Tab-separated table of C-alpha atoms in Angstrom:
chain	number	residue	atom	x	y	z
J	52	MET	CA	74.002	29.556	83.663
J	53	THR	CA	71.128	29.801	81.124
J	54	ASP	CA	69.474	26.851	79.491
J	55	ASP	CA	71.050	27.705	76.098
J	56	ALA	CA	74.497	27.697	77.630
J	57	ALA	CA	73.838	24.352	79.283
J	58	VAL	CA	72.721	22.613	76.043
J	59	PRO	CA	76.266	21.731	74.779
J	60	GLU	CA	76.901	20.002	78.087
J	61	LEU	CA	73.964	17.644	77.680
J	62	ARG	CA	74.947	14.018	77.329
J	63	ALA	CA	74.655	12.602	73.793
J	64	SER	CA	72.949	9.256	73.175
J	65	ASP	CA	74.070	6.340	71.007
J	66	ALA	CA	71.487	7.396	68.431
J	67	ASP	CA	73.027	10.897	68.275
J	68	ARG	CA	76.497	9.455	67.711
J	69	GLU	CA	75.137	7.096	65.066
J	70	ARG	CA	73.502	10.015	63.198
J	71	VAL	CA	76.835	11.833	63.094
J	72	ALA	CA	78.570	8.631	61.906
J	73	GLU	CA	76.010	8.327	59.100
J	74	VAL	CA	76.718	11.913	58.015
J	75	LEU	CA	80.424	11.073	57.897
J	76	ARG	CA	79.799	7.947	55.814
J	77	ASP	CA	77.761	9.955	53.319
J	78	ALA	CA	80.507	12.591	53.155
J	79	LEU	CA	83.090	9.861	52.492
J	80	ALA	CA	80.968	8.379	49.705
J	81	GLU	CA	80.555	11.835	48.113
J	82	GLY	CA	84.302	12.552	48.255
J	83	ARG	CA	84.062	15.364	50.827
J	84	LEU	CA	86.334	13.460	53.210
J	85	ASP	CA	89.279	11.226	52.504
J	86	MET	CA	89.753	7.968	54.377
J	87	GLU	CA	92.162	9.416	56.928
J	88	GLU	CA	89.823	12.307	57.832
J	89	PHE	CA	86.900	9.905	57.968
J	90	ASN	CA	88.672	7.577	60.395
J	91	GLU	CA	89.750	10.471	62.636
J	92	ARG	CA	86.289	11.989	62.788
J	93	LEU	CA	84.601	8.633	63.239
J	94	GLU	CA	86.863	7.847	66.192
J	95	ALA	CA	86.103	11.260	67.705
J	96	THR	CA	82.376	10.644	67.160
J	97	TYR	CA	82.291	7.419	69.153
J	98	LYS	CA	84.412	8.985	71.906
J	99	ALA	CA	82.150	12.052	72.220
J	100	ARG	CA	80.029	12.231	75.355
J	101	THR	CA	78.170	15.556	74.942
J	102	TYR	CA	76.529	17.590	72.216
J	103	GLY	CA	79.337	20.127	72.511
J	104	GLU	CA	81.835	17.453	71.440
J	105	LEU	CA	79.648	16.205	68.556
J	106	THR	CA	78.848	19.590	67.011
J	107	PRO	CA	82.322	20.477	65.573
J	108	ILE	CA	82.672	17.108	63.823
J	109	THR	CA	80.118	17.917	61.104
J	110	ARG	CA	80.272	21.716	61.215
J	111	ASP	CA	82.024	22.031	57.811
J	112	LEU	CA	79.754	19.491	56.071
J	113	PRO	CA	76.618	20.472	54.096
J	114	VAL	CA	74.248	19.069	56.718
J	115	GLY	CA	75.573	21.542	59.274
J	116	ALA	CA	76.036	20.980	62.924
J	117	VAL	CA	74.140	18.388	64.879
J	118	ALA	CA	71.668	20.361	66.985
J	119	PRO	CA	70.298	18.918	70.189
J	120	PRO	CA	66.579	18.853	70.755
J	121	PRO	CA	65.300	22.226	72.021
J	122	VAL	CA	63.438	20.694	74.948
J	123	VAL	CA	64.852	17.906	77.076
J	124	SER	CA	62.325	16.091	79.211
J	125	LEU	CA	63.614	14.338	82.318
J	126	THR	CA	60.545	12.090	82.475
J	127	LYS	CA	60.084	9.225	80.046
J	128	GLU	CA	56.689	9.405	78.415
J	129	PRO	CA	54.964	6.120	77.516
J	130	ALA	CA	55.150	5.288	73.841
J	131	GLN	CA	51.913	5.804	71.971
J	132	SER	CA	50.136	2.661	70.935
J	133	GLY	CA	51.009	1.763	67.331
J	134	SER	CA	53.898	4.273	67.105
J	135	TRP	CA	57.395	3.382	65.952
J	136	ALA	CA	58.766	4.338	69.376
J	137	GLY	CA	57.158	1.219	70.798
J	138	ARG	CA	58.914	-0.993	68.234
J	139	ILE	CA	62.434	0.397	68.617
J	140	THR	CA	63.234	-1.545	71.751
J	141	GLY	CA	67.042	-1.410	71.956
J	142	GLY	CA	69.089	-4.271	73.355
J	143	GLU	CA	70.138	-7.317	71.381
J	144	GLY	CA	68.346	-8.864	68.466
J	145	SER	CA	66.650	-12.233	68.344
J	146	SER	CA	69.375	-13.497	65.998
J	147	SER	CA	72.232	-11.849	64.187
J	148	TRP	CA	72.862	-14.232	61.286
J	149	ALA	CA	71.272	-16.811	59.002
J	150	VAL	CA	72.786	-19.243	56.500
J	151	ALA	CA	71.143	-21.275	53.736
J	152	VAL	CA	73.301	-23.733	51.750
J	153	MET	CA	71.164	-25.527	49.190
J	154	SER	CA	68.279	-24.877	51.585
J	155	GLY	CA	66.390	-21.918	53.018
J	156	PHE	CA	65.819	-19.768	56.079
J	157	GLU	CA	63.037	-17.533	57.269
J	158	ARG	CA	62.617	-14.779	59.854
J	159	ARG	CA	59.081	-13.513	60.294
J	160	GLY	CA	56.505	-12.621	62.918
J	161	ARG	CA	57.547	-11.072	66.235
J	162	TRP	CA	61.318	-10.961	66.265
J	163	THR	CA	63.878	-8.264	67.022
J	164	VAL	CA	66.145	-7.090	64.216
J	165	PRO	CA	69.653	-6.440	65.618
J	166	LYS	CA	71.805	-3.487	64.679
J	167	GLN	CA	73.846	-5.768	62.415
J	168	PHE	CA	72.300	-8.801	60.690
J	169	THR	CA	74.208	-10.997	58.234
J	170	CYS	CA	72.690	-13.625	55.973
J	171	VAL	CA	74.349	-15.918	53.430
J	172	THR	CA	72.652	-18.017	50.757
J	173	PHE	CA	74.443	-20.493	48.497
J	174	MET	CA	72.185	-22.185	45.958
J	175	GLY	CA	69.349	-21.488	48.387
J	176	GLY	CA	66.995	-18.791	49.491
J	177	GLY	CA	65.904	-16.828	52.511
J	178	GLU	CA	63.205	-14.421	53.585
J	179	LEU	CA	63.363	-11.606	56.149
J	180	ASP	CA	59.926	-10.285	57.032
J	181	LEU	CA	60.152	-7.043	59.041
J	182	ARG	CA	56.458	-6.162	59.022
J	183	GLU	CA	55.812	-7.285	62.598
J	184	ALA	CA	59.389	-7.117	63.854
J	185	ASN	CA	60.869	-4.887	66.533
J	186	PHE	CA	64.158	-3.067	65.985
J	187	ALA	CA	67.147	-2.963	68.315
J	188	ASP	CA	67.993	0.512	66.991
J	189	ARG	CA	66.463	3.194	64.826
J	190	GLN	CA	68.994	2.251	62.141
J	191	VAL	CA	69.753	-1.379	61.382
J	192	GLU	CA	72.047	-2.836	58.754
J	193	ILE	CA	71.378	-6.068	56.878
J	194	THR	CA	74.312	-7.595	54.993
J	195	CYS	CA	73.272	-10.089	52.325
J	196	VAL	CA	75.643	-12.450	50.490
J	197	ALA	CA	73.750	-14.280	47.745
J	198	ILE	CA	75.715	-16.746	45.602
J	199	MET	CA	73.506	-18.484	43.073
J	200	GLY	CA	70.699	-17.857	45.518
J	201	GLY	CA	68.436	-15.136	46.699
J	202	VAL	CA	67.190	-13.170	49.685
J	203	ASN	CA	63.805	-11.495	49.884
J	204	ILE	CA	63.319	-8.659	52.400
J	205	ILE	CA	59.786	-7.486	53.218
J	206	VAL	CA	59.386	-4.105	54.952
J	207	PRO	CA	56.212	-2.367	56.119
J	208	PRO	CA	55.163	1.149	55.033
J	209	GLY	CA	56.918	3.882	57.000
J	210	VAL	CA	60.351	2.224	56.968
J	211	GLU	CA	63.130	3.981	55.051
J	212	VAL	CA	65.242	1.638	52.936
J	213	VAL	CA	68.786	2.375	51.720
J	214	VAL	CA	70.335	-0.112	49.278
J	215	ARG	CA	74.137	-0.219	48.932
J	216	GLY	CA	74.781	-3.740	47.695
J	217	ILE	CA	76.931	-4.794	44.755
J	218	GLY	CA	75.818	-7.319	42.156
J	219	ILE	CA	77.922	-9.288	39.668
J	220	MET	CA	75.728	-11.177	37.229
J	221	GLY	CA	73.127	-10.555	39.896
J	222	GLY	CA	71.557	-7.559	41.521
J	223	PHE	CA	69.944	-5.708	44.390
J	224	ASP	CA	66.400	-4.406	44.145
J	225	HIS	CA	66.419	-0.573	44.349
J	226	ARG	CA	62.699	0.060	43.839
J	227	GLU	CA	62.052	0.866	47.509
J	228	SER	CA	65.260	2.827	47.992
J	229	GLY	CA	64.687	6.539	48.459
J	230	VAL	CA	61.086	6.240	49.640
J	231	PRO	CA	60.834	8.518	52.704
J	232	GLY	CA	59.886	6.901	55.985
J	233	ASP	CA	57.581	8.001	58.753
J	234	PRO	CA	58.878	10.458	61.390
J	235	GLY	CA	60.576	8.392	64.058
J	236	GLY	CA	60.473	5.282	61.882
J	237	PRO	CA	63.436	2.916	61.518
J	238	ARG	CA	65.985	2.995	58.735
J	239	VAL	CA	67.079	-0.252	57.106
J	240	ILE	CA	70.389	-0.309	55.229
J	241	VAL	CA	70.805	-3.256	52.865
J	242	ASN	CA	74.297	-3.967	51.601
J	243	GLY	CA	76.353	-6.975	50.605
J	244	PHE	CA	77.243	-8.915	47.506
J	245	ALA	CA	75.231	-10.892	44.932
J	246	PHE	CA	76.880	-13.272	42.435
J	247	TRP	CA	74.495	-15.049	40.092
J	248	GLY	CA	71.870	-14.235	42.651
J	249	GLY	CA	69.682	-11.437	43.818
J	250	VAL	CA	68.336	-9.533	46.786
J	251	GLY	CA	64.749	-8.403	46.469
J	252	ILE	CA	63.046	-5.773	48.597
J	253	GLU	CA	59.284	-5.281	48.669
J	254	ARG	CA	56.935	-3.206	50.778
J	255	LYS	CA	53.781	-4.873	52.088
J	256	LEU	CA	51.132	-4.300	54.708
J	257	THR	CA	50.645	-6.707	57.577
J	258	LYS	CA	47.691	-9.058	57.538
J	259	GLU	CA	46.039	-7.076	60.335
J	260	GLU	CA	46.503	-3.832	58.420
J	261	ARG	CA	45.109	-5.402	55.240
J	262	ARG	CA	42.113	-6.694	57.180
J	263	ARG	CA	41.618	-3.272	58.747
J	264	LEU	CA	41.745	-1.521	55.347
J	265	LYS	CA	39.423	-4.149	53.876
J	266	GLU	CA	36.977	-3.615	56.732
J	267	GLU	CA	37.200	0.169	56.246
J	268	ARG	CA	36.504	-0.225	52.527
J	269	ARG	CA	33.605	-2.583	53.261
J	270	GLN	CA	32.176	-0.182	55.829
J	271	GLY	CA	32.635	2.667	53.376
J	272	LYS	CA	30.665	0.735	50.740
J	273	LEU	CA	27.905	0.024	53.267
J	274	ASP	CA	27.798	3.696	54.241
J	275	ARG	CA	27.627	4.759	50.595
J	276	ARG	CA	24.862	2.236	49.894
J	277	SER	CA	22.952	3.415	52.952
J	278	SER	CA	23.353	7.035	51.837
J	279	LEU	CA	22.217	6.076	48.336
J	280	ARG	CA	19.153	4.294	49.723
J	281	GLU	CA	18.319	7.324	51.849
J	282	LEU	CA	18.811	9.571	48.825
J	283	LYS	CA	16.540	7.368	46.729
J	284	ALA	CA	13.954	7.307	49.513
J	285	ASP	CA	14.117	11.095	49.775
J	286	TYR	CA	13.837	11.334	45.998
J	287	ARG	CA	10.802	9.043	46.017
J	288	ASP	CA	9.231	11.066	48.803
J	289	ASP	CA	9.943	14.307	46.965
J	290	ALA	CA	8.650	12.827	43.723
J	291	TYR	CA	5.533	11.561	45.481
J	292	ASP	CA	4.945	14.953	47.094
J	293	ALA	CA	5.475	16.700	43.763
J	294	HIS	CA	3.073	14.263	42.086
J	295	ARG	CA	0.476	14.805	44.795
J	296	ARG	CA	0.826	18.568	44.455
J	297	MET	CA	0.476	18.272	40.702
J	298	LEU	CA	-2.669	16.126	41.074
J	299	ASP	CA	-4.132	18.534	43.611
J	300	SER	CA	-3.429	21.441	41.278
J	301	HIS	CA	-5.019	19.536	38.391
J	302	HIS	CA	-8.089	18.732	40.480
J	303	ASP	CA	-8.394	22.353	41.565
J	304	LEU	CA	-8.122	23.460	37.953
J	305	MET	CA	-10.776	20.956	36.859
J	306	ARG	CA	-13.106	22.099	39.617
J	307	GLU	CA	-12.617	25.709	38.581
J	308	ARG	CA	-13.359	24.854	34.941
J	309	GLN	CA	-16.445	22.874	35.901
J	310	GLU	CA	-17.646	25.779	38.006
J	311	GLU	CA	-17.064	28.156	35.106
J	312	ARG	CA	-19.018	25.850	32.762
J	313	ARG	CA	-21.907	25.669	35.211
J	314	GLU	CA	-21.936	29.449	35.505
J	315	ARG	CA	-21.950	29.853	31.697
J	316	GLN	CA	-24.716	27.269	31.355
J	317	GLU	CA	-26.731	29.023	34.027
J	318	GLU	CA	-26.249	32.347	32.208
J	319	ARG	CA	-27.402	30.798	28.900
J	320	ARG	CA	-30.476	29.292	30.562
J	321	GLN	CA	-31.243	32.646	32.124
J	322	ARG	CA	-30.992	34.382	28.757
J	323	HIS	CA	-33.223	31.731	27.199
J	324	ARG	CA	-35.882	32.278	29.891
J	325	GLU	CA	-35.704	36.007	29.422
J	326	ARG	CA	-36.156	35.676	25.632
J	327	ARG	CA	-39.115	33.288	26.042
J	328	GLU	CA	-40.749	35.645	28.496
J	329	GLU	CA	-40.138	38.527	26.132
J	330	ARG	CA	-41.686	36.666	23.186
J	331	HIS	CA	-44.600	35.580	25.322
J	332	ARG	CA	-45.259	39.156	26.465
J	333	ARG	CA	-45.133	40.494	22.898
J	334	ARG	CA	-47.547	37.821	21.683
J	335	TYR	CA	-50.172	38.608	24.283
J	336	ASP	CA	-49.664	42.321	23.887
J	337	ASP	CA	-50.598	41.985	20.200
J	338	TYR	CA	-53.921	40.514	21.140
């Protein structure tokens, strides 16, 4: 059996099944599938064990079939430092819910976002800071219920955000929705309900990243100043050399002119001597 023939028999992962489920949800929202077809295909998706069983489920949808990766490595490579692979840890989250009734809640720092997180605010507020968080899955879903309150979600650059919430005399912030994420980065789906409240989403850098960028900018300024000083020094040296050459040329020219004047003076004196001698000779010849 060739490798191509063996590909459909490869075991599918939870992430593969979740990608197919997401395609089905999008198809349902676009009207390509009715609810009955969606439920049947979704059930078949979560029962599938191989790529060969997943492929027919989305074959007639615009995204096409779900293709397995061309190369399957049997050895797990260590995640690169600073990559998203090191922050998608799997397992359970640090907490799966938060409630604020006339009060507030906060999740920030090093915590693990579960696959499903639910938060409720009633005349209160909450903040979910994902900039330093790990993720239990590549796709996580945050359900926000804000009644006369608010929830603020902070995501780092590289995270894809999808907003699907409903607001009645309130709203969900869609400014970060549709911004593409980094390859391999997590996807955060924000849905829920806001009544006389709101759910805000903003993208910020971590403090370490801001310090790093600030240090890079500072170093860049120092480098530019150093280059400018070197350029000025070179310019001064070039200007000094040019000035010295100009002075040397001027001195040479003055010496040449002085030499020419001396030669002309010497010629005049010689002519004067010759004329005196000539007059003197004529005078004595007359006698």
